[in-house]
PDB file of C-alpha atoms and ligand atoms in Angstrom:
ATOM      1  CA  UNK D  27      28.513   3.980  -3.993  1.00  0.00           C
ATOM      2  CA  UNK D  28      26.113   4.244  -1.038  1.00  0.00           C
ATOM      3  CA  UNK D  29      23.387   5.152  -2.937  1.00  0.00           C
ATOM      4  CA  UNK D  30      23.378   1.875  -4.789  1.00  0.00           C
ATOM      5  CA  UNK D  31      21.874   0.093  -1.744  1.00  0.00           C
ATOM      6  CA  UNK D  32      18.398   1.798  -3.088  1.00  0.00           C
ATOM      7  CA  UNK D  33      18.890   0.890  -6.580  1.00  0.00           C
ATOM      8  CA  UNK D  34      16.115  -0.956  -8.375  1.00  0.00           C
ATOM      9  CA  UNK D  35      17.435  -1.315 -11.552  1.00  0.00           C
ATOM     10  CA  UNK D  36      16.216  -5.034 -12.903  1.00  0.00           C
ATOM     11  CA  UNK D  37      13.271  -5.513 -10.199  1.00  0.00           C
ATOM     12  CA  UNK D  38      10.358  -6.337 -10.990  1.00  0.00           C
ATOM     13  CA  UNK D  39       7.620  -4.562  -8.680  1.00  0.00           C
ATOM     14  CA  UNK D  40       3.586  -4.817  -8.667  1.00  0.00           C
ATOM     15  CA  UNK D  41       1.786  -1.941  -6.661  1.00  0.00           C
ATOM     16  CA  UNK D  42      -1.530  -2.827  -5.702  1.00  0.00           C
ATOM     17  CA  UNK D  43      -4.295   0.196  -6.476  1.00  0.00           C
ATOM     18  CA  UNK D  44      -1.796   1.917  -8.194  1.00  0.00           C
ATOM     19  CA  UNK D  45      -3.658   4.056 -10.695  1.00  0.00           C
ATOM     20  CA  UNK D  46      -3.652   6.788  -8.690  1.00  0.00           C
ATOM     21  CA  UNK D  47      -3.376   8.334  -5.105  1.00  0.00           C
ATOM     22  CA  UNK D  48      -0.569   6.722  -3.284  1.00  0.00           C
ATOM     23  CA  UNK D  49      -0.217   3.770  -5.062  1.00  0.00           C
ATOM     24  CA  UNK D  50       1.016   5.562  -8.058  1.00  0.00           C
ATOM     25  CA  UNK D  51       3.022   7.828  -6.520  1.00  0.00           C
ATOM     26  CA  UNK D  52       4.915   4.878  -4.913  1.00  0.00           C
ATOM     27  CA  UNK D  53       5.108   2.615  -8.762  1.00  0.00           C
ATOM     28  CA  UNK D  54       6.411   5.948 -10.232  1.00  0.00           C
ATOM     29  CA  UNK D  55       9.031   6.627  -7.781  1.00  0.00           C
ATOM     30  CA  UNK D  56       9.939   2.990  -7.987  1.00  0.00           C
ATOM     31  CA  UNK D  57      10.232   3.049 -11.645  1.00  0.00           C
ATOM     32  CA  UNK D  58      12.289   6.104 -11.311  1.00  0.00           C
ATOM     33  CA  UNK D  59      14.803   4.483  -9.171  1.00  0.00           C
ATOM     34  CA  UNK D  60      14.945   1.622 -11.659  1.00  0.00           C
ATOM     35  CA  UNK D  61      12.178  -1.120 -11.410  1.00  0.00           C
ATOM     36  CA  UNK D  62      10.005  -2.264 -13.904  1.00  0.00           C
ATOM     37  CA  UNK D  63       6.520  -1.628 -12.472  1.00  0.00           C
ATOM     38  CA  UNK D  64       3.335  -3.480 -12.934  1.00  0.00           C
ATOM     39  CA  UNK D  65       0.533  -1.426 -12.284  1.00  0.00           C
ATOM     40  CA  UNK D  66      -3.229  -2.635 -10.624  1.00  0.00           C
ATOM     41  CA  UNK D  67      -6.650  -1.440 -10.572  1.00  0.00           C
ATOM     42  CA  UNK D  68     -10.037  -2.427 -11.403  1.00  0.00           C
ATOM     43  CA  UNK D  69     -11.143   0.546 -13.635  1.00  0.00           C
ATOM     44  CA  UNK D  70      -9.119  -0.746 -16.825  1.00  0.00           C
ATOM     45  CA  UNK D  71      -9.399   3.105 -18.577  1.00  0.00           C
ATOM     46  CA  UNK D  72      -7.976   4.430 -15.562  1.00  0.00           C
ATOM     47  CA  UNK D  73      -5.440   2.053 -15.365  1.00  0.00           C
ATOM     48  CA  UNK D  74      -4.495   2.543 -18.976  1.00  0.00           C
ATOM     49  CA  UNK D  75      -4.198   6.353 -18.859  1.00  0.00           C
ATOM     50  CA  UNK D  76      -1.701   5.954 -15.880  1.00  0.00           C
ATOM     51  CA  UNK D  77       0.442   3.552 -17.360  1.00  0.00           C
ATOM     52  CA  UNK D  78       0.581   5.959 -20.716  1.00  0.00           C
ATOM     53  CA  UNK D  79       1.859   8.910 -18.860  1.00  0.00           C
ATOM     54  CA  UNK D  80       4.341   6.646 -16.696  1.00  0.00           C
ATOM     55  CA  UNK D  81       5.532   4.882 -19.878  1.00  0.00           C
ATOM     56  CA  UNK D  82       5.790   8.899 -22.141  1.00  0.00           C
ATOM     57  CA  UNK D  83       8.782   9.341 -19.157  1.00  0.00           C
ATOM     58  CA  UNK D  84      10.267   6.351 -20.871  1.00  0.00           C
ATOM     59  CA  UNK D  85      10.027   4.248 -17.712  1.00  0.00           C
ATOM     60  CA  UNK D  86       9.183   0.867 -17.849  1.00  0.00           C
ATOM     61  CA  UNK D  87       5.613   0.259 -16.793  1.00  0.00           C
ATOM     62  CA  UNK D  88       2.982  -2.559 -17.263  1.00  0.00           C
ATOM     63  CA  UNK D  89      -0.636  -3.021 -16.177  1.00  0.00           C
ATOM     64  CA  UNK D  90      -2.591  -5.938 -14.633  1.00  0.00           C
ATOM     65  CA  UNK D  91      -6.127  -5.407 -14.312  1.00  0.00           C
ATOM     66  CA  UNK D  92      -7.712  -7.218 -11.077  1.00  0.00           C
ATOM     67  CA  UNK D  93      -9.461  -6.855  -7.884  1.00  0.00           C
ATOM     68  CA  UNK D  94      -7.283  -7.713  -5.300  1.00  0.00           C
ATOM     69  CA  UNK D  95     -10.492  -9.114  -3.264  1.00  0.00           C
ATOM     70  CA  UNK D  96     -10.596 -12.318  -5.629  1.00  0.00           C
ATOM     71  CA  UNK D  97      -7.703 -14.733  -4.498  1.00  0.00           C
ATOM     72  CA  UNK D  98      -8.293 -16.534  -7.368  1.00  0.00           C
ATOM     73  CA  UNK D  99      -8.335 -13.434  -9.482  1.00  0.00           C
ATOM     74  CA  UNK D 100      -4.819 -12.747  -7.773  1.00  0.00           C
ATOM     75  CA  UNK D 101      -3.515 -16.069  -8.147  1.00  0.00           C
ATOM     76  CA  UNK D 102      -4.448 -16.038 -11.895  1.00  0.00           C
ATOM     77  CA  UNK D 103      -2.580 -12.719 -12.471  1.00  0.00           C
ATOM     78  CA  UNK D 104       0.836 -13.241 -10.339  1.00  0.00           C
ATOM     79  CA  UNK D 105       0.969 -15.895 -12.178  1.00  0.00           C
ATOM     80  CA  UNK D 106       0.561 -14.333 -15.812  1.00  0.00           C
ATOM     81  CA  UNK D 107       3.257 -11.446 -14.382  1.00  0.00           C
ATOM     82  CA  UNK D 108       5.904 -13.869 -13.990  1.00  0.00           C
ATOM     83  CA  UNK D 109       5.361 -16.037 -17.076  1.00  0.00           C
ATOM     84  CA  UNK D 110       5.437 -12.853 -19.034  1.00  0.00           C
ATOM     85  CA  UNK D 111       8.022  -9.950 -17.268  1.00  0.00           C
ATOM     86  CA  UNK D 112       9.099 -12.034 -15.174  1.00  0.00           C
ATOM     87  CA  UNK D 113       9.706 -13.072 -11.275  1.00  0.00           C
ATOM     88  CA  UNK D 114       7.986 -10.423  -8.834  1.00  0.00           C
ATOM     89  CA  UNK D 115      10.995  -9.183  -6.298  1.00  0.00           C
ATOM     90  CA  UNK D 116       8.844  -6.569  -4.532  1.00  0.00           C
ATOM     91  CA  UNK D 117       4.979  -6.652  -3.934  1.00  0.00           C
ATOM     92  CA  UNK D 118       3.419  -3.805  -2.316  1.00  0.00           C
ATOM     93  CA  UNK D 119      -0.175  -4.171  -0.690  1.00  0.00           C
ATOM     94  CA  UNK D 120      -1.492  -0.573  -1.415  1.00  0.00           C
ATOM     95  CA  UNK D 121      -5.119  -1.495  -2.389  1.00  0.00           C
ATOM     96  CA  UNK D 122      -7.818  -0.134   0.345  1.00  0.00           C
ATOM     97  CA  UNK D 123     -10.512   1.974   1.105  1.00  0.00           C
ATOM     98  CA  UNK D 124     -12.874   3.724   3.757  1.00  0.00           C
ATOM     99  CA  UNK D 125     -15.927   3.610   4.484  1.00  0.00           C
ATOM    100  CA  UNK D 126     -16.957   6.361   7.674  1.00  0.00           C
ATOM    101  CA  UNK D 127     -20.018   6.365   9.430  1.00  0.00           C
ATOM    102  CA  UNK D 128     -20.835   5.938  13.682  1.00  0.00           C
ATOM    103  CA  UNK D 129     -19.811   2.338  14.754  1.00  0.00           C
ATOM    104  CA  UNK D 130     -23.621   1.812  16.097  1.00  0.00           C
ATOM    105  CA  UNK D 131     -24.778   2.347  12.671  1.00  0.00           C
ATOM    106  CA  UNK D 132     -22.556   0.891  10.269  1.00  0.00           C
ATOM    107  CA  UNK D 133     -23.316  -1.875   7.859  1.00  0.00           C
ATOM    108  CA  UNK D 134     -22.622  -5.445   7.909  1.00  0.00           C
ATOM    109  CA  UNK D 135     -21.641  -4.571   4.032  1.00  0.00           C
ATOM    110  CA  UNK D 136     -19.589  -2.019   4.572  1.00  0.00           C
ATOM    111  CA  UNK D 137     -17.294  -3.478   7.296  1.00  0.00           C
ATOM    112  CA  UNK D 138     -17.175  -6.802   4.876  1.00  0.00           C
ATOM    113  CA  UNK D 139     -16.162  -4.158   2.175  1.00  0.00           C
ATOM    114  CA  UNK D 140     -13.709  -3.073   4.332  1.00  0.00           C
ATOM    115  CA  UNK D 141     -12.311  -6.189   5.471  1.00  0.00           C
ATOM    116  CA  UNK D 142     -12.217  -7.571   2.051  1.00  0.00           C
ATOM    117  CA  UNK D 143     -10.338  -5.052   0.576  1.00  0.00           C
ATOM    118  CA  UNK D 144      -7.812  -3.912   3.515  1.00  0.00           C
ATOM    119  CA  UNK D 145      -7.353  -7.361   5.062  1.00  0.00           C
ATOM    120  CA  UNK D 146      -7.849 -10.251   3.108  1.00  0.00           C
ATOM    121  CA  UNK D 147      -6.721  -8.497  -0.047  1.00  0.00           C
ATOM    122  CA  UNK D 148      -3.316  -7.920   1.847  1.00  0.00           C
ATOM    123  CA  UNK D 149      -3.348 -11.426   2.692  1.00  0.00           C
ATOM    124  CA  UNK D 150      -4.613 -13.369  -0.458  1.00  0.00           C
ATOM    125  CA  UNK D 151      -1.545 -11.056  -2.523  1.00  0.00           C
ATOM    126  CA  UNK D 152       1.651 -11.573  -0.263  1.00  0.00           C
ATOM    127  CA  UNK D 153       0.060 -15.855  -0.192  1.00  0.00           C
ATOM    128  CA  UNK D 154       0.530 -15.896  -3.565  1.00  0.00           C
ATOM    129  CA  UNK D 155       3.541 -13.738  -4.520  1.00  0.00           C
ATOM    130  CA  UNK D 156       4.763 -14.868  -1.059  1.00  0.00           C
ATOM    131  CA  UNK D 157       4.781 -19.044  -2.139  1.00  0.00           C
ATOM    132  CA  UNK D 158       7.008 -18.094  -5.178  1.00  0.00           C
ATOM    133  CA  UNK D 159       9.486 -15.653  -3.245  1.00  0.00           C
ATOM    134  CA  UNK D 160      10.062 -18.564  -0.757  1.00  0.00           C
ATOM    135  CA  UNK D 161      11.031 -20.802  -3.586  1.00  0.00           C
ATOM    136  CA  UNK D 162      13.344 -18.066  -4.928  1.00  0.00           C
ATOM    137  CA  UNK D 163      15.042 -17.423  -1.608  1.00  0.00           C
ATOM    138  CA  UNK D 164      14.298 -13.447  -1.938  1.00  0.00           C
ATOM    139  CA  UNK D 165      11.663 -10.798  -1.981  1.00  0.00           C
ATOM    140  CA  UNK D 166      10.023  -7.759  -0.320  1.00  0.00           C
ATOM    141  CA  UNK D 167       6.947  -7.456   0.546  1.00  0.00           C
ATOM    142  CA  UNK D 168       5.448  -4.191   1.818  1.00  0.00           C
ATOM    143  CA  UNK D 169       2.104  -3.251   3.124  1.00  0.00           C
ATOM    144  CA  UNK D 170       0.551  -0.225   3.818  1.00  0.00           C
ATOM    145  CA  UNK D 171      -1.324   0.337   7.029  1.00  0.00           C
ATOM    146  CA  UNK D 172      -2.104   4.069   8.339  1.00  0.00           C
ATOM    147  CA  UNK D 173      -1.500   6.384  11.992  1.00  0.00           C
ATOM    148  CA  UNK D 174      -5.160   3.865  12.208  1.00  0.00           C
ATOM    149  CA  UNK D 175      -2.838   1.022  13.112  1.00  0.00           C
ATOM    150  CA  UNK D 176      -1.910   2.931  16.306  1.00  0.00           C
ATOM    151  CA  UNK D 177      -4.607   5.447  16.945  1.00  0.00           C
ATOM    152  CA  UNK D 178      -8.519   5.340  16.599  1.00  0.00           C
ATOM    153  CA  UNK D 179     -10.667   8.380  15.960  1.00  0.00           C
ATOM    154  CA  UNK D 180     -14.319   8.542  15.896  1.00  0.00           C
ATOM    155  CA  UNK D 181     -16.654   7.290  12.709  1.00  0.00           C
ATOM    156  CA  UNK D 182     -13.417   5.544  11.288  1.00  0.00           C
ATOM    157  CA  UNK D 183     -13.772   1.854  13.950  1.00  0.00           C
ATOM    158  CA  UNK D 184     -13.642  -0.733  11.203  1.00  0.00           C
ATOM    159  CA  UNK D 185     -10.905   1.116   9.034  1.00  0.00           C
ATOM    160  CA  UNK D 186      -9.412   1.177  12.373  1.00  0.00           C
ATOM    161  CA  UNK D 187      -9.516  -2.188  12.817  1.00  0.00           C
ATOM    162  CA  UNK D 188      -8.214  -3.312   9.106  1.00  0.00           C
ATOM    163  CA  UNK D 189      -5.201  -1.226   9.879  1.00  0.00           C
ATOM    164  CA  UNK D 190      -4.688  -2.823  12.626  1.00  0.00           C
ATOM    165  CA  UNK D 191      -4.760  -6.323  11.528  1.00  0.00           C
ATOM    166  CA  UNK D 192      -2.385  -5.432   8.185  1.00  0.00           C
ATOM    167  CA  UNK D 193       0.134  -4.204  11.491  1.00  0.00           C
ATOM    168  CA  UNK D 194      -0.386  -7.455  12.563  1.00  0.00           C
ATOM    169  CA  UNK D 195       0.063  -9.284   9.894  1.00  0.00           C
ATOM    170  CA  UNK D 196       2.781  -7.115   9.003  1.00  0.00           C
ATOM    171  CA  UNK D 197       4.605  -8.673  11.788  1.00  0.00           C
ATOM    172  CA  UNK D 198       3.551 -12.446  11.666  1.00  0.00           C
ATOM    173  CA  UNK D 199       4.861 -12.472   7.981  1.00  0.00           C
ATOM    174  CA  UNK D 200       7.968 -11.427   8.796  1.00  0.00           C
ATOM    175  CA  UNK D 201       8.542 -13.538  11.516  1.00  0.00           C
ATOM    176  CA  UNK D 202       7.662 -16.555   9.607  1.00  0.00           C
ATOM    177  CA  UNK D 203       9.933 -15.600   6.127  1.00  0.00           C
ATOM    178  CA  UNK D 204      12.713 -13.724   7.260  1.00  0.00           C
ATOM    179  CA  UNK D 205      14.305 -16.812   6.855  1.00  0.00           C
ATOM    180  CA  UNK D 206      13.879 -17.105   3.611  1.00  0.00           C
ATOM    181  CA  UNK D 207      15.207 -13.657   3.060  1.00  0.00           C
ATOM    182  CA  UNK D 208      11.916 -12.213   2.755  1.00  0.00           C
ATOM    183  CA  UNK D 209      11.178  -8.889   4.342  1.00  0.00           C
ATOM    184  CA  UNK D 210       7.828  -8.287   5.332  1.00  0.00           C
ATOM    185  CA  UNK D 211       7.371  -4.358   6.032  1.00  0.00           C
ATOM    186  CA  UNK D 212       4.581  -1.805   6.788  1.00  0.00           C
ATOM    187  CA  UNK D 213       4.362   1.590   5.456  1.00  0.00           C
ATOM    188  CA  UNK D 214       2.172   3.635   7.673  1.00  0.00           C
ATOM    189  CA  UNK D 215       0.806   6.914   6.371  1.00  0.00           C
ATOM    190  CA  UNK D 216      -0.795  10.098   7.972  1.00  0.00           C
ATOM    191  CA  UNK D 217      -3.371  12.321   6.394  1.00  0.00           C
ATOM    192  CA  UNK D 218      -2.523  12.212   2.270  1.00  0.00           C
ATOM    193  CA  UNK D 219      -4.473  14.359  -0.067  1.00  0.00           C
ATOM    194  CA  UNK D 220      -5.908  11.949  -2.215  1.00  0.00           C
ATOM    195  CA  UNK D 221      -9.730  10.990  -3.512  1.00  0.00           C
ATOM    196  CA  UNK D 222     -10.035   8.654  -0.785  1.00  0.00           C
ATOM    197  CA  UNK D 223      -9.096  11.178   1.703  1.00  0.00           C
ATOM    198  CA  UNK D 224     -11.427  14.073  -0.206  1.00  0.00           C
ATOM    199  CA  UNK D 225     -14.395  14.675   2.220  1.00  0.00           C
ATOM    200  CA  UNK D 226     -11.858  15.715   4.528  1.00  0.00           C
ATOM    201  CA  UNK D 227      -9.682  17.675   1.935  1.00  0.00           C
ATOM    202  CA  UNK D 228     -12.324  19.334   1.500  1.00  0.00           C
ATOM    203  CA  UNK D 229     -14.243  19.837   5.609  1.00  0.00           C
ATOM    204  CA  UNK D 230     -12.044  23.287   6.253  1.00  0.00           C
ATOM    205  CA  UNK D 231     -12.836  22.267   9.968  1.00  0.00           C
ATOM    206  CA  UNK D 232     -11.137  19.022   9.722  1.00  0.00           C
ATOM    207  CA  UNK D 233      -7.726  20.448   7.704  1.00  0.00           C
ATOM    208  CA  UNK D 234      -7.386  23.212  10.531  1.00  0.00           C
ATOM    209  CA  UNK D 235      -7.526  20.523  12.981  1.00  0.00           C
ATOM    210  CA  UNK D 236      -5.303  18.405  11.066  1.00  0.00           C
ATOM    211  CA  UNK D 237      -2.311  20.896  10.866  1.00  0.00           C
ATOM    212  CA  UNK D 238      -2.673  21.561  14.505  1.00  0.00           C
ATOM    213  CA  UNK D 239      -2.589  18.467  15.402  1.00  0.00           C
ATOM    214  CA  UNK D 240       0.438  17.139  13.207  1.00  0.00           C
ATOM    215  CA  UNK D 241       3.584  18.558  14.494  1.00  0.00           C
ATOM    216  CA  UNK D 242       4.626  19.711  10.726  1.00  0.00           C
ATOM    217  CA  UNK D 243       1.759  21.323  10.351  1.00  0.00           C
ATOM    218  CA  UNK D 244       0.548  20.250   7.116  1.00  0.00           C
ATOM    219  CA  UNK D 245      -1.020  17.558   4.668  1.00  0.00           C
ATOM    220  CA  UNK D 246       1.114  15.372   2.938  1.00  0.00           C
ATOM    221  CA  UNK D 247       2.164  15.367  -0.427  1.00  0.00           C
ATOM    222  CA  UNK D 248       2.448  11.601  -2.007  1.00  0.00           C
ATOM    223  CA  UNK D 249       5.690  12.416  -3.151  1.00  0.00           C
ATOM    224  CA  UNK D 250       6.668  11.881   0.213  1.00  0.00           C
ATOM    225  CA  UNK D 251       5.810   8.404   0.259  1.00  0.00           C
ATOM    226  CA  UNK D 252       8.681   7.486  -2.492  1.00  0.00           C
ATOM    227  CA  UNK D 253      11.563   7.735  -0.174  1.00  0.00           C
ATOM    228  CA  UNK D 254       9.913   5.190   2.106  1.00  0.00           C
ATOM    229  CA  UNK D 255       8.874   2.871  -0.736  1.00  0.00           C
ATOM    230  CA  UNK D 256      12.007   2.880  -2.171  1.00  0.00           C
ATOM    231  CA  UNK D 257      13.946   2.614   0.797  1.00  0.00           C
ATOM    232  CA  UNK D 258      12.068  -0.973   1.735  1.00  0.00           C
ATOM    233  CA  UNK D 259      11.889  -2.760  -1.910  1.00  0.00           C
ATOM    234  CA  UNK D 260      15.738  -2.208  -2.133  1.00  0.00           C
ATOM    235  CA  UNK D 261      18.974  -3.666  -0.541  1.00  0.00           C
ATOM    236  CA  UNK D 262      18.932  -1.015   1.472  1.00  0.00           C
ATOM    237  CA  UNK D 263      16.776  -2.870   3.950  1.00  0.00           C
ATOM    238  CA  UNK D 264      18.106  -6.306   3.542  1.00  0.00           C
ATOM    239  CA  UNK D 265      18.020  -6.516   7.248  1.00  0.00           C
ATOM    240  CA  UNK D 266      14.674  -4.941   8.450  1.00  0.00           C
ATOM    241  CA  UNK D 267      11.756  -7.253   8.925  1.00  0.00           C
ATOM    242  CA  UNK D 268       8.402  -6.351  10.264  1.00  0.00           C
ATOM    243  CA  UNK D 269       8.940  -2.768  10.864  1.00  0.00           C
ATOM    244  CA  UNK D 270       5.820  -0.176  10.721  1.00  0.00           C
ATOM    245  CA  UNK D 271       7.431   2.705   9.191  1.00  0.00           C
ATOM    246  CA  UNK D 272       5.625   6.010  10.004  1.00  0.00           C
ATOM    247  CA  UNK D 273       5.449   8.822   7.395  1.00  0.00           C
ATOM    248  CA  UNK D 274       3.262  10.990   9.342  1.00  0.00           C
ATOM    249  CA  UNK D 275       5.123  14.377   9.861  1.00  0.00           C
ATOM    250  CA  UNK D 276       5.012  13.442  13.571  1.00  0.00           C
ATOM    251  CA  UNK D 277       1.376  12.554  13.943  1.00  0.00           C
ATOM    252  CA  UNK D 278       1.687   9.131  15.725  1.00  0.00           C
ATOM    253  CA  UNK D 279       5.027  10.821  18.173  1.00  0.00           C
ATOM    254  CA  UNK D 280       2.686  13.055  19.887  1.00  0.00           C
ATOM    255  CA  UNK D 281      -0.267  13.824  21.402  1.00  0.00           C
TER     256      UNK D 281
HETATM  257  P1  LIG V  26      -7.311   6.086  -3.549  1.00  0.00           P
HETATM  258  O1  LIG V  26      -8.777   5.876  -3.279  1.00  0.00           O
HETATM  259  O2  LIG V  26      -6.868   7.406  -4.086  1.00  0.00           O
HETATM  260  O3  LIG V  26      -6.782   4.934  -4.553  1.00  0.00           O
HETATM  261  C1  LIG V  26      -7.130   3.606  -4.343  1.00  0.00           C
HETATM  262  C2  LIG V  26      -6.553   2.757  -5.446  1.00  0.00           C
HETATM  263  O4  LIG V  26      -6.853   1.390  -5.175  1.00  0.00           O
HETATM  264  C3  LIG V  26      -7.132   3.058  -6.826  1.00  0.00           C
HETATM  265  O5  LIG V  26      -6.139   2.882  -7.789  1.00  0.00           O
HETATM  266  C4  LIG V  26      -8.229   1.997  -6.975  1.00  0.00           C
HETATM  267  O6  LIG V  26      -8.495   1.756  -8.358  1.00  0.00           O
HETATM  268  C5  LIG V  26      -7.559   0.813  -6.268  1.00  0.00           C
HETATM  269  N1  LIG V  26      -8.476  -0.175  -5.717  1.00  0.00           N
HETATM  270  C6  LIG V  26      -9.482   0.016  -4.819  1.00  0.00           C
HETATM  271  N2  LIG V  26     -10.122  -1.134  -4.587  1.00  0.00           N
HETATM  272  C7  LIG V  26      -9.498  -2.087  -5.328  1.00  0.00           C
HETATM  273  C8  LIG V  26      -9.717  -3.470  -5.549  1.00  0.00           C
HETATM  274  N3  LIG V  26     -10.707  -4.118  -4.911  1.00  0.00           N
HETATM  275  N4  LIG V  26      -8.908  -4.142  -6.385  1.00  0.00           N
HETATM  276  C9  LIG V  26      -7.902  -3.501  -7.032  1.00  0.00           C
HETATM  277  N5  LIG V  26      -7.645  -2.184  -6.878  1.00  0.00           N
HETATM  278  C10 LIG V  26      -8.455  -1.484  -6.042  1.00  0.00           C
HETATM  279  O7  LIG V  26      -6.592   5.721  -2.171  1.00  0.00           O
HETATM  280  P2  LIG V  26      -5.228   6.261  -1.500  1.00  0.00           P
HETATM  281  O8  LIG V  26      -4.185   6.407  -2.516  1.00  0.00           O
HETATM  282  O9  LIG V  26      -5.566   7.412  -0.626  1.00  0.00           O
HETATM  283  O10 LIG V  26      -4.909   5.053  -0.527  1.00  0.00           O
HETATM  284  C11 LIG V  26      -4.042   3.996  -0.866  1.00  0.00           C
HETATM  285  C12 LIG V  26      -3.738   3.182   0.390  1.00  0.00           C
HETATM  286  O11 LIG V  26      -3.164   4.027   1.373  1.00  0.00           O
HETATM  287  C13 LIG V  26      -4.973   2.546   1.051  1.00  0.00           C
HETATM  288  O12 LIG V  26      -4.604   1.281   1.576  1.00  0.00           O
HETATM  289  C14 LIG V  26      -5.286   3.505   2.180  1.00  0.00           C
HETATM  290  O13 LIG V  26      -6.000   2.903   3.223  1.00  0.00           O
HETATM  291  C15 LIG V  26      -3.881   3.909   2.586  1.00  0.00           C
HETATM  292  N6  LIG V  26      -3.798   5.158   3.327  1.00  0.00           N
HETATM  293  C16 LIG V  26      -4.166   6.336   2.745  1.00  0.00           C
HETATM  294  C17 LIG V  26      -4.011   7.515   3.450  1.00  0.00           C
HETATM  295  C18 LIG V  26      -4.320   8.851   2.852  1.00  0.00           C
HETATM  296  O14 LIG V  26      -4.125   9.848   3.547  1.00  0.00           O
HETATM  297  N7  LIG V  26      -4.777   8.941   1.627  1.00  0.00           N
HETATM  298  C19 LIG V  26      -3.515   7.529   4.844  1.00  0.00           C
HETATM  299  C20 LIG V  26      -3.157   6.221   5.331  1.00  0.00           C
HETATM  300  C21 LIG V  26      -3.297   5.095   4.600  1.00  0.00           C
HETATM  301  P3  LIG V  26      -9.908   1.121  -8.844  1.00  0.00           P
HETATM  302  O15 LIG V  26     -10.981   1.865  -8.105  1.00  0.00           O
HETATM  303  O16 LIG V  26      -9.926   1.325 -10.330  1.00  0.00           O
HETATM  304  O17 LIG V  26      -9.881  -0.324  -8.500  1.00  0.00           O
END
């Protein structure tokens, strides 16, 4: 009985970067639990060949090719979505990327990069799915930040200061639509092996520091990541608004 709180049979979810890395762990779990998933990426091969083995489980998967840096691009495809699956109940703002390099020689390029597709991307995508859940009177929106919206570490400043602002804006969307039954959320991962994440996957220096310094002692597996996802695009968290949910093995709770 309880366990139908995180059901998401009949939801309709889209996943930002979700054709691979975290992203896709998150639109599998969620189709798992129920939810018809639209995938997102700009690499349309890549894309395809993750929606293929999501859709051989028998789950119920689509794709929408855009880059989530073009607001009009966005615009054009939430609206396409809902004309053809139907209304979006849960958006999650997965899409980002790093760039690392010392603050007193980074490029104005790079930190627009960054800013483009952290920030505004986040932004321009909860707008526009945003607008149509207010009209509807229901949704769930959930971003992803990182232990950067808390902590700073060396070569990582503007990352840093992305995750910081989707924190932020975490927190002014949900104070502005929880009343009309939207809940804004942030899911905040620690240290994920994925490509983006592969320099360090692969710096044995870095990964020995890494499970000292994380009280479980390890990386995380994307897997993990499911629980949390599912957990905020379902009833289950009808009454949680701008909460930064850590899934760090312990990272951000000490020192
Ligand atoms: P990956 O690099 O493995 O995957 C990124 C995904 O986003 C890909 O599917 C990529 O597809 C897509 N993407 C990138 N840019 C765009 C764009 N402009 N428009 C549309 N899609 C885009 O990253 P992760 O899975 O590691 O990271 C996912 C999120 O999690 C990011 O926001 C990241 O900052 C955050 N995070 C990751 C952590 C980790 O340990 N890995 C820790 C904390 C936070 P394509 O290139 O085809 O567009």
């Amino acid at each position: 009985m309880s366990l139908k709180l995180f059901d998401l049979s009949g939801r309709i979810a889209l996943v930002t970067g979700s054709s691979q890395g975290i992203g896709y762990a998150m639109a599998a779990g969620m189709a798992r639990a129920g939810a018809h998933v639209v995938l997102n990426g700009r690499d349309t091969a890549k894309l395809a060949k993750a929606a293929v083995d999501l859709r051989q489980e028998g789950l119920k998967i689509s794709e929408s090719a855009f880059d989530v840096t073009d607001s009009t691009a966005i615009e054009a495809a939430v609206s396409e979505i809902e004309a053809s699956i139907g209304p979006i109940d849960v958006l999650i703002n997965n899409a980002g990327k790093q760039h690392r390099g010392p603050a007193e020689e980074f490029e104005d390029e790079h930190w627009r990069d960054l800013f483009r597709t952290n920030v505004e991307s986040t932004f321009f995508a909860a707008r526009s799915v945003g607008r149509r859940m207010i009209a509807r009177k229901r949704g769930k929106i959930i971003n992803i930040g990182s232990v950067q919206s808390e902590l700073g570490r060396p070569t990582i400043v503007p990352y840093t200061a992305t995750k910081g602002a989707v924190k932020m804006m975490t927190k002014g969307l949900a104070a502005e639509w929880a009343k009309h039954n939207i809940q804004v959320n942030a899911i905040a991962p620690g240290y994920f092996v994925t490509e983006l994440n592969k320099a360090l996957v692969e710096n044995a220096e870095f990964s020995d520091w890494l499970c000292k310094r994380t009280p479980a002692g390890r990386w995380g597996d994307v897997e993990e990541l499911v629980g949390a996802a599912i957990f905020l695009a379902s009833n289950a968290s009808n009454f949680i608004n701008g909460h930064i949910l850590m899934v760090d093995g312990g990272l951000t709770a000490s020192v």
